[in-house]
Amino acid sequence: MHDPESSSTQQVRGACPHDCPDTCSLLTTVQNGIALKVQGNPAHPHTDGVLCAKVSRYTERTYHPERLLQPLKRTGPKGSGQFAPVSWDDALTDIAARLQSIAARNPEAILPYSYAGTMGLVQGESIAARFFHKLGASLLDRTICASAGGEGLLQTLGGKVGMKVEFFAESKLILIWGSNSIGSNLHFWRYVQQAKRNGARLVCIDPRKTETAEKCHEHIALRPGTDAALALALMHQLITHDWLDHAYLADHTLGWPEMRERALQWPPERAAAICGVPVEQILSLARDYGQCFLEGQPAAIRLNYGMQRTRGGGNATRAVVSLPALIGAWRHRAGGVLMSSSGLFPVQRAALQRPDLLAGRLPRTINMSTIGDALLDPSAAPIEALLVYNSNPVAVAPESGKVVQGFAREDLFTVVLEHFQTDTADYADYILPATTQLEHWDVHSGYGHTDALLNRPAITPVGQSKPNTQIFRELAARMGYDESCFRDSDEVLCRTAYGEHVDFQLLLAQGFATITLPDAPFAQGQFPTPSGKCEFYSARLAAQGLDALPDYLANYEAAGTSADYPLAMISPPARNFLNSSFVNVTSLRDIEGEPLLEINADDARARGISNGAVVRVFNQRGVYRCKAKVSPRARHGVVNGLGIWWRKLGLDGSNVNQLTSQKLTDLGRAPTFYDCWVEVSLDIPAETPETQIA
Ligand SMILES: Nc1nc2c(c(=O)[nH]1)N[C@H]1C(S)=C(S)[C@@H](COP(=O)(O)OP(=O)(O)OC[C@H]3O[C@@H](n4cnc5c(=O)[nH]c(N)nc54)[C@H](O)[C@@H]3O)O[C@H]1N2
Ligand SMILES: Nc1nc2c(c(=O)[nH]1)N[C@H]1C(S)=C(S)[C@@H](COP(=O)(O)OP(=O)(O)OC[C@H]3O[C@@H](n4cnc5c(=O)[nH]c(N)nc54)[C@H](O)[C@@H]3O)O[C@H]1N2
Ligand SMILES: [Mo]
């Protein structure tokens, strides 16, 4: 494919790097060393030749006029965004010297901060992980996205396992629970469309009336953080009507008598009052689910991350993923539940990340979701240096007031590896230009399907940018690390990622390889839990002194529980951004317009707010100004602050995370972005002297 002799135009196979369940196979058209366009690969069944609007603009991002092309060194005060170009050699030599002097006193004063700017196993955690392990730096607890649900899945089904996405096309009932599939899981939605054409019923469970909710047969607009109550009431109905697969419950589940007793405490009226939905909706959903059992038809649940971002998110996940066992939905390949499939991949993490380089040390662990507090904590040994890559914490981490204060510490040494001068890069001492997916090698596991993908570089690095791996290789060399693992090439790392477990020749030849798995993985039980069963009752949770059964836990900041802040705010992603990525791509930002708060007409009227008015959204943590959009997408009592804008592109240089809290979930130490009370008021411009006189 790379043969320059054949023609000056080539198509290079790659993989979409973004944090999205679809992990598409890409074809990049390259002419004379320039990438002309990026398209979906028609040969890859899940991608099917189709890309989202964001990634079809990928060349706009790669060749963006504001792309970082050379290393930069801070010249102004912290956060001022003032930098001057510096050579790679000077930058890396100085960074290594600074890190060495800190490490000589206490290596744990150094912290890596990274997430899923690229989901690549190589540009994510390979040489970088080896580097920090060798250094003995603090470990980062990577909880910002999926660890509440991940823990819920682990404790119930045994890991990030579930249905194969393609079989949703054969389901007769699909519950889309806490997910805006059209916006954030488009290729799953295409399977749902097939099912719909075959007569499937679609139900969306989401406080926001999303574009997905509009296209389902039924929309249950429950209050944020009340999913466990709904799931328990469904169980109640399945039990009282005896819509139960008794054989499946007896053979393949653990703790059914206890679970049954818990669920019987949840008559639908109780749940309806908590969820803020009509009791008839709960009864009818239970009937639909029970009907599938009676008729031997497959019922499937696509559970996503919406419900995890509240205090009870882990328990809510446990309750929802317990449902298929009650009706034996797992007996069908088109039945069961899918949240994340990432646990199905044979990733060779130890070989990639080399935790053995810790050489017996066990550094402290710092939770990325509370980075604001961690940077400001006077009681702990201070974090003195921060190396940020694949993440934009100043924009995406909760309670940004504190995050900004932490990053602004003059005594903190911060290095940011980036494509752009993000809100986080503004606070760097050094910004190092990184390559994009079109310029480096990588391998990717899907988390919404079961294919592994290979990404080949389509073009040479733009400007002086380097892959993350290469930056850490060169830093390692300057630190005097001479282990040969620091010299592994990116191609070698790509092969290391799955070892012998995935056919690398196939990846090279076609760009993707499907993991071999049974079609209906839990038809005979065989869950990867300690008991091999679906564990309603988790002995592991009981041993930690926690509730062994799933339950409903009210939000920390539930709607209507504070007189000062009577509204609940959720902040799901805007469709044309990917977290805070793409916010600076003009054609996409033009579609989103500007930061918006969706508010329902009643809530707006009560506050004298008209469509398009500038409003103050506030709580005890701060104020965020943006425009109101009076919209039926918002339910009564809940406002939707669409994310995640770059702070510097907002009205006052802030975004929704100015308001979110650093409180953590019940399980998994995850953030509670959607557990956030606020009040909204019309923004009255400061009076001018003239009007004061009048
Ligand atoms: N276009 C786009 N796609 C993305 C992303 C993006 O930023 N933009 N982000 C990617 C990432 S990092 C992730 S983790 C995934 C997330 O994948 P999803 O979880 O599918 O993300 P969303 O589409 O935001 O769906 C979350 C939905 O949950 C709803 N919700 C909020 N609170 C609750 C609640 O308490 N209960 C229920 N039932 N629903 C609730 C929100 O209104 C929203 O519609 O998407 C990925 N895909
Ligand atoms: N209020 C609110 N906050 C949220 C969420 C929400 O729903 N509401 N969602 C949360 C979720 S689910 C997540 S996953 C997090 C996401 O948080 P992050 O993982 O920080 O995601 P992004 O904001 O997309 O930032 C990723 C950055 O990595 C950079 N990058 C991409 N590829 C590379 C590379 O190869 N090398 C280097 N060096 N850099 C690269 C991109 O340019 C981008 O600036 O945000 C969380 N924050
Ligand atoms: Mo995420």
mmCIF file of N, CA and C in Angstrom, residues 174-249:
data_model
loop_
_atom_site.group_PDB
_atom_site.id
_atom_site.type_symbol
_atom_site.label_atom_id
_atom_site.label_comp_id
_atom_site.label_asym_id
_atom_site.label_seq_id
_atom_site.Cartn_x
_atom_site.Cartn_y
_atom_site.Cartn_z
ATOM 1 N N ILE A 174 -35.014 -3.432 22.331
ATOM 2 C CA ILE A 174 -33.710 -2.842 22.646
ATOM 3 C C ILE A 174 -33.914 -1.673 23.600
ATOM 4 N N LEU A 175 -33.272 -1.768 24.768
ATOM 5 C CA LEU A 175 -33.293 -0.651 25.708
ATOM 6 C C LEU A 175 -31.981 0.099 25.542
ATOM 7 N N ILE A 176 -32.066 1.356 25.161
ATOM 8 C CA ILE A 176 -30.869 2.195 25.056
ATOM 9 C C ILE A 176 -30.846 3.021 26.329
ATOM 10 N N TRP A 177 -29.942 2.647 27.215
ATOM 11 C CA TRP A 177 -30.051 3.094 28.601
ATOM 12 C C TRP A 177 -28.855 3.992 28.952
ATOM 13 N N GLY A 178 -29.111 5.298 29.036
ATOM 14 C CA GLY A 178 -28.032 6.227 29.402
ATOM 15 C C GLY A 178 -27.064 6.440 28.264
ATOM 16 N N SER A 179 -27.565 6.571 27.048
ATOM 17 C CA SER A 179 -26.679 6.743 25.910
ATOM 18 C C SER A 179 -27.402 7.471 24.793
ATOM 19 N N ASN A 180 -26.694 8.383 24.171
ATOM 20 C CA ASN A 180 -27.220 9.058 22.990
ATOM 21 C C ASN A 180 -26.512 8.452 21.785
ATOM 22 N N SER A 181 -26.982 7.296 21.370
ATOM 23 C CA SER A 181 -26.238 6.503 20.376
ATOM 24 C C SER A 181 -25.995 7.258 19.087
ATOM 25 N N ILE A 182 -26.963 8.030 18.645
ATOM 26 C CA ILE A 182 -26.786 8.712 17.355
ATOM 27 C C ILE A 182 -25.607 9.679 17.454
ATOM 28 N N GLY A 183 -25.429 10.282 18.615
ATOM 29 C CA GLY A 183 -24.325 11.220 18.795
ATOM 30 C C GLY A 183 -23.008 10.549 19.119
ATOM 31 N N SER A 184 -23.040 9.462 19.882
ATOM 32 C CA SER A 184 -21.754 8.977 20.400
ATOM 33 C C SER A 184 -21.492 7.499 20.126
ATOM 34 N N ASN A 185 -22.343 6.871 19.345
ATOM 35 C CA ASN A 185 -22.144 5.432 19.071
ATOM 36 C C ASN A 185 -22.898 5.103 17.776
ATOM 37 N N LEU A 186 -22.597 5.915 16.752
ATOM 38 C CA LEU A 186 -23.369 5.903 15.510
ATOM 39 C C LEU A 186 -23.455 4.529 14.849
ATOM 40 N N HIS A 187 -22.363 3.768 14.912
ATOM 41 C CA HIS A 187 -22.363 2.492 14.195
ATOM 42 C C HIS A 187 -23.196 1.436 14.919
ATOM 43 N N PHE A 188 -23.353 1.584 16.219
ATOM 44 C CA PHE A 188 -24.321 0.750 16.954
ATOM 45 C C PHE A 188 -25.732 1.105 16.482
ATOM 46 N N TRP A 189 -25.997 2.399 16.341
ATOM 47 C CA TRP A 189 -27.320 2.856 15.925
ATOM 48 C C TRP A 189 -27.716 2.251 14.579
ATOM 49 N N ARG A 190 -26.730 2.007 13.712
ATOM 50 C CA ARG A 190 -27.032 1.392 12.408
ATOM 51 C C ARG A 190 -27.559 -0.037 12.588
ATOM 52 N N TYR A 191 -27.014 -0.769 13.581
ATOM 53 C CA TYR A 191 -27.575 -2.112 13.866
ATOM 54 C C TYR A 191 -28.991 -1.982 14.434
ATOM 55 N N VAL A 192 -29.207 -0.956 15.250
ATOM 56 C CA VAL A 192 -30.537 -0.740 15.825
ATOM 57 C C VAL A 192 -31.552 -0.466 14.706
ATOM 58 N N GLN A 193 -31.123 0.274 13.693
ATOM 59 C CA GLN A 193 -32.021 0.546 12.565
ATOM 60 C C GLN A 193 -32.425 -0.743 11.853
ATOM 61 N N GLN A 194 -31.470 -1.657 11.727
ATOM 62 C CA GLN A 194 -31.803 -2.962 11.114
ATOM 63 C C GLN A 194 -32.855 -3.675 11.947
ATOM 64 N N ALA A 195 -32.639 -3.673 13.272
ATOM 65 C CA ALA A 195 -33.588 -4.347 14.163
ATOM 66 C C ALA A 195 -34.967 -3.711 14.044
ATOM 67 N N LYS A 196 -34.979 -2.381 13.974
ATOM 68 C CA LYS A 196 -36.253 -1.663 13.888
ATOM 69 C C LYS A 196 -37.001 -2.064 12.613
ATOM 70 N N ARG A 197 -36.258 -2.166 11.532
ATOM 71 C CA ARG A 197 -36.898 -2.585 10.270
ATOM 72 C C ARG A 197 -37.483 -3.997 10.382
ATOM 73 N N ASN A 198 -36.855 -4.814 11.267
ATOM 74 C CA ASN A 198 -37.374 -6.167 11.486
ATOM 75 C C ASN A 198 -38.404 -6.221 12.603
ATOM 76 N N GLY A 199 -38.892 -5.067 13.011
ATOM 77 C CA GLY A 199 -39.995 -5.051 13.969
ATOM 78 C C GLY A 199 -39.616 -4.898 15.421
ATOM 79 N N ALA A 200 -38.354 -4.576 15.708
ATOM 80 C CA ALA A 200 -37.963 -4.438 17.117
ATOM 81 C C ALA A 200 -38.572 -3.181 17.727
ATOM 82 N N ARG A 201 -38.825 -3.247 19.050
ATOM 83 C CA ARG A 201 -39.294 -2.081 19.785
ATOM 84 C C ARG A 201 -38.096 -1.435 20.466
ATOM 85 N N LEU A 202 -38.023 -0.105 20.403
ATOM 86 C CA LEU A 202 -36.866 0.630 20.940
ATOM 87 C C LEU A 202 -37.310 1.532 22.082
ATOM 88 N N VAL A 203 -36.614 1.431 23.194
ATOM 89 C CA VAL A 203 -36.928 2.261 24.352
ATOM 90 C C VAL A 203 -35.656 2.986 24.779
ATOM 91 N N CYS A 204 -35.759 4.293 24.977
ATOM 92 C CA CYS A 204 -34.593 5.076 25.386
ATOM 93 C C CYS A 204 -34.820 5.582 26.821
ATOM 94 N N ILE A 205 -33.834 5.392 27.678
ATOM 95 C CA ILE A 205 -33.958 5.787 29.076
ATOM 96 C C ILE A 205 -32.905 6.852 29.350
ATOM 97 N N ASP A 206 -33.337 8.094 29.417
ATOM 98 C CA ASP A 206 -32.383 9.210 29.431
ATOM 99 C C ASP A 206 -33.120 10.470 29.900
ATOM 100 N N PRO A 207 -32.565 11.228 30.847
ATOM 101 C CA PRO A 207 -33.247 12.450 31.271
ATOM 102 C C PRO A 207 -33.419 13.439 30.121
ATOM 103 N N ARG A 208 -32.497 13.391 29.150
ATOM 104 C CA ARG A 208 -32.532 14.352 28.046
ATOM 105 C C ARG A 208 -33.258 13.730 26.854
ATOM 106 N N LYS A 209 -34.078 14.548 26.201
ATOM 107 C CA LYS A 209 -34.743 14.070 24.991
ATOM 108 C C LYS A 209 -33.768 14.249 23.837
ATOM 109 N N THR A 210 -32.888 13.289 23.696
ATOM 110 C CA THR A 210 -31.818 13.376 22.703
ATOM 111 C C THR A 210 -32.357 13.047 21.321
ATOM 112 N N GLU A 211 -31.510 13.203 20.310
ATOM 113 C CA GLU A 211 -31.933 12.805 18.964
ATOM 114 C C GLU A 211 -32.230 11.302 18.932
ATOM 115 N N THR A 212 -31.540 10.534 19.794
ATOM 116 C CA THR A 212 -31.808 9.091 19.865
ATOM 117 C C THR A 212 -33.180 8.850 20.501
ATOM 118 N N ALA A 213 -33.452 9.562 21.611
ATOM 119 C CA ALA A 213 -34.741 9.389 22.305
ATOM 120 C C ALA A 213 -35.894 9.682 21.349
ATOM 121 N N GLU A 214 -35.719 10.700 20.508
ATOM 122 C CA GLU A 214 -36.784 11.081 19.565
ATOM 123 C C GLU A 214 -37.094 9.968 18.573
ATOM 124 N N LYS A 215 -36.082 9.161 18.265
ATOM 125 C CA LYS A 215 -36.280 8.142 17.227
ATOM 126 C C LYS A 215 -36.646 6.773 17.802
ATOM 127 N N CYS A 216 -36.772 6.680 19.129
ATOM 128 C CA CYS A 216 -37.202 5.410 19.731
ATOM 129 C C CYS A 216 -38.721 5.419 19.882
ATOM 130 N N HIS A 217 -39.312 4.227 20.088
ATOM 131 C CA HIS A 217 -40.763 4.157 20.257
ATOM 132 C C HIS A 217 -41.191 4.779 21.569
ATOM 133 N N GLU A 218 -40.321 4.659 22.579
ATOM 134 C CA GLU A 218 -40.678 5.142 23.910
ATOM 135 C C GLU A 218 -39.474 5.856 24.512
ATOM 136 N N HIS A 219 -39.734 6.960 25.205
ATOM 137 C CA HIS A 219 -38.647 7.652 25.896
ATOM 138 C C HIS A 219 -39.022 7.784 27.364
ATOM 139 N N ILE A 220 -38.205 7.251 28.235
ATOM 140 C CA ILE A 220 -38.437 7.365 29.673
ATOM 141 C C ILE A 220 -37.457 8.415 30.201
ATOM 142 N N ALA A 221 -37.990 9.606 30.466
ATOM 143 C CA ALA A 221 -37.119 10.735 30.838
ATOM 144 C C ALA A 221 -37.006 10.821 32.360
ATOM 145 N N LEU A 222 -36.250 9.898 32.899
ATOM 146 C CA LEU A 222 -36.132 9.848 34.360
ATOM 147 C C LEU A 222 -35.181 10.933 34.886
ATOM 148 N N ARG A 223 -35.250 11.199 36.200
ATOM 149 C CA ARG A 223 -34.311 12.160 36.798
ATOM 150 C C ARG A 223 -32.902 11.568 36.800
ATOM 151 N N PRO A 224 -31.871 12.394 36.672
ATOM 152 C CA PRO A 224 -30.508 11.862 36.707
ATOM 153 C C PRO A 224 -30.260 11.072 37.997
ATOM 154 N N GLY A 225 -29.560 9.965 37.852
ATOM 155 C CA GLY A 225 -29.143 9.199 39.031
ATOM 156 C C GLY A 225 -30.220 8.335 39.652
ATOM 157 N N THR A 226 -31.317 8.083 38.923
ATOM 158 C CA THR A 226 -32.388 7.262 39.506
ATOM 159 C C THR A 226 -32.557 5.921 38.787
ATOM 160 N N ASP A 227 -31.573 5.538 37.987
ATOM 161 C CA ASP A 227 -31.681 4.312 37.184
ATOM 162 C C ASP A 227 -31.822 3.054 38.018
ATOM 163 N N ALA A 228 -31.155 3.000 39.173
ATOM 164 C CA ALA A 228 -31.230 1.777 39.985
ATOM 165 C C ALA A 228 -32.655 1.576 40.475
ATOM 166 N N ALA A 229 -33.340 2.669 40.826
ATOM 167 C CA ALA A 229 -34.726 2.551 41.283
ATOM 168 C C ALA A 229 -35.589 1.965 40.163
ATOM 169 N N LEU A 230 -35.367 2.441 38.946
ATOM 170 C CA LEU A 230 -36.133 1.925 37.809
ATOM 171 C C LEU A 230 -35.844 0.433 37.593
ATOM 172 N N ALA A 231 -34.570 0.063 37.621
ATOM 173 C CA ALA A 231 -34.204 -1.349 37.385
ATOM 174 C C ALA A 231 -34.798 -2.248 38.468
ATOM 175 N N LEU A 232 -34.777 -1.781 39.720
ATOM 176 C CA LEU A 232 -35.322 -2.597 40.814
ATOM 177 C C LEU A 232 -36.837 -2.749 40.667
ATOM 178 N N ALA A 233 -37.502 -1.693 40.218
ATOM 179 C CA ALA A 233 -38.953 -1.793 40.013
ATOM 180 C C ALA A 233 -39.268 -2.747 38.857
ATOM 181 N N LEU A 234 -38.426 -2.765 37.822
ATOM 182 C CA LEU A 234 -38.638 -3.738 36.737
ATOM 183 C C LEU A 234 -38.529 -5.153 37.286
ATOM 184 N N MET A 235 -37.508 -5.372 38.133
ATOM 185 C CA MET A 235 -37.367 -6.701 38.752
ATOM 186 C C MET A 235 -38.629 -7.042 39.552
ATOM 187 N N HIS A 236 -39.107 -6.056 40.299
ATOM 188 C CA HIS A 236 -40.317 -6.263 41.108
ATOM 189 C C HIS A 236 -41.456 -6.790 40.234
ATOM 190 N N GLN A 237 -41.650 -6.162 39.089
ATOM 191 C CA GLN A 237 -42.729 -6.564 38.199
ATOM 192 C C GLN A 237 -42.484 -7.946 37.591
ATOM 193 N N LEU A 238 -41.249 -8.222 37.217
ATOM 194 C CA LEU A 238 -40.934 -9.545 36.642
ATOM 195 C C LEU A 238 -41.228 -10.629 37.677
ATOM 196 N N ILE A 239 -40.923 -10.323 38.946
ATOM 197 C CA ILE A 239 -41.161 -11.303 40.012
ATOM 198 C C ILE A 239 -42.656 -11.478 40.260
ATOM 199 N N THR A 240 -43.364 -10.356 40.427
ATOM 200 C CA THR A 240 -44.772 -10.489 40.815
ATOM 201 C C THR A 240 -45.619 -11.101 39.676
ATOM 202 N N HIS A 241 -45.190 -10.938 38.429
ATOM 203 C CA HIS A 241 -45.920 -11.581 37.332
ATOM 204 C C HIS A 241 -45.337 -12.937 36.959
ATOM 205 N N ASP A 242 -44.282 -13.308 37.648
ATOM 206 C CA ASP A 242 -43.562 -14.551 37.337
ATOM 207 C C ASP A 242 -43.120 -14.620 35.874
ATOM 208 N N TRP A 243 -42.583 -13.500 35.399
ATOM 209 C CA TRP A 243 -41.930 -13.505 34.085
ATOM 210 C C TRP A 243 -40.448 -13.804 34.316
ATOM 211 N N LEU A 244 -40.162 -14.968 34.821
ATOM 212 C CA LEU A 244 -38.805 -15.310 35.247
ATOM 213 C C LEU A 244 -38.358 -16.625 34.626
ATOM 214 N N ASP A 245 -37.097 -16.672 34.211
ATOM 215 C CA ASP A 245 -36.510 -17.922 33.724
ATOM 216 C C ASP A 245 -35.922 -18.630 34.947
ATOM 217 N N HIS A 246 -36.764 -19.435 35.597
ATOM 218 C CA HIS A 246 -36.342 -20.047 36.866
ATOM 219 C C HIS A 246 -35.132 -20.957 36.689
ATOM 220 N N ALA A 247 -35.061 -21.648 35.558
ATOM 221 C CA ALA A 247 -33.926 -22.556 35.347
ATOM 222 C C ALA A 247 -32.626 -21.752 35.243
ATOM 223 N N TYR A 248 -32.673 -20.628 34.498
ATOM 224 C CA TYR A 248 -31.460 -19.822 34.359
ATOM 225 C C TYR A 248 -31.054 -19.253 35.716
ATOM 226 N N LEU A 249 -32.043 -18.774 36.463
ATOM 227 C CA LEU A 249 -31.747 -18.201 37.784
ATOM 228 C C LEU A 249 -31.109 -19.255 38.693
#
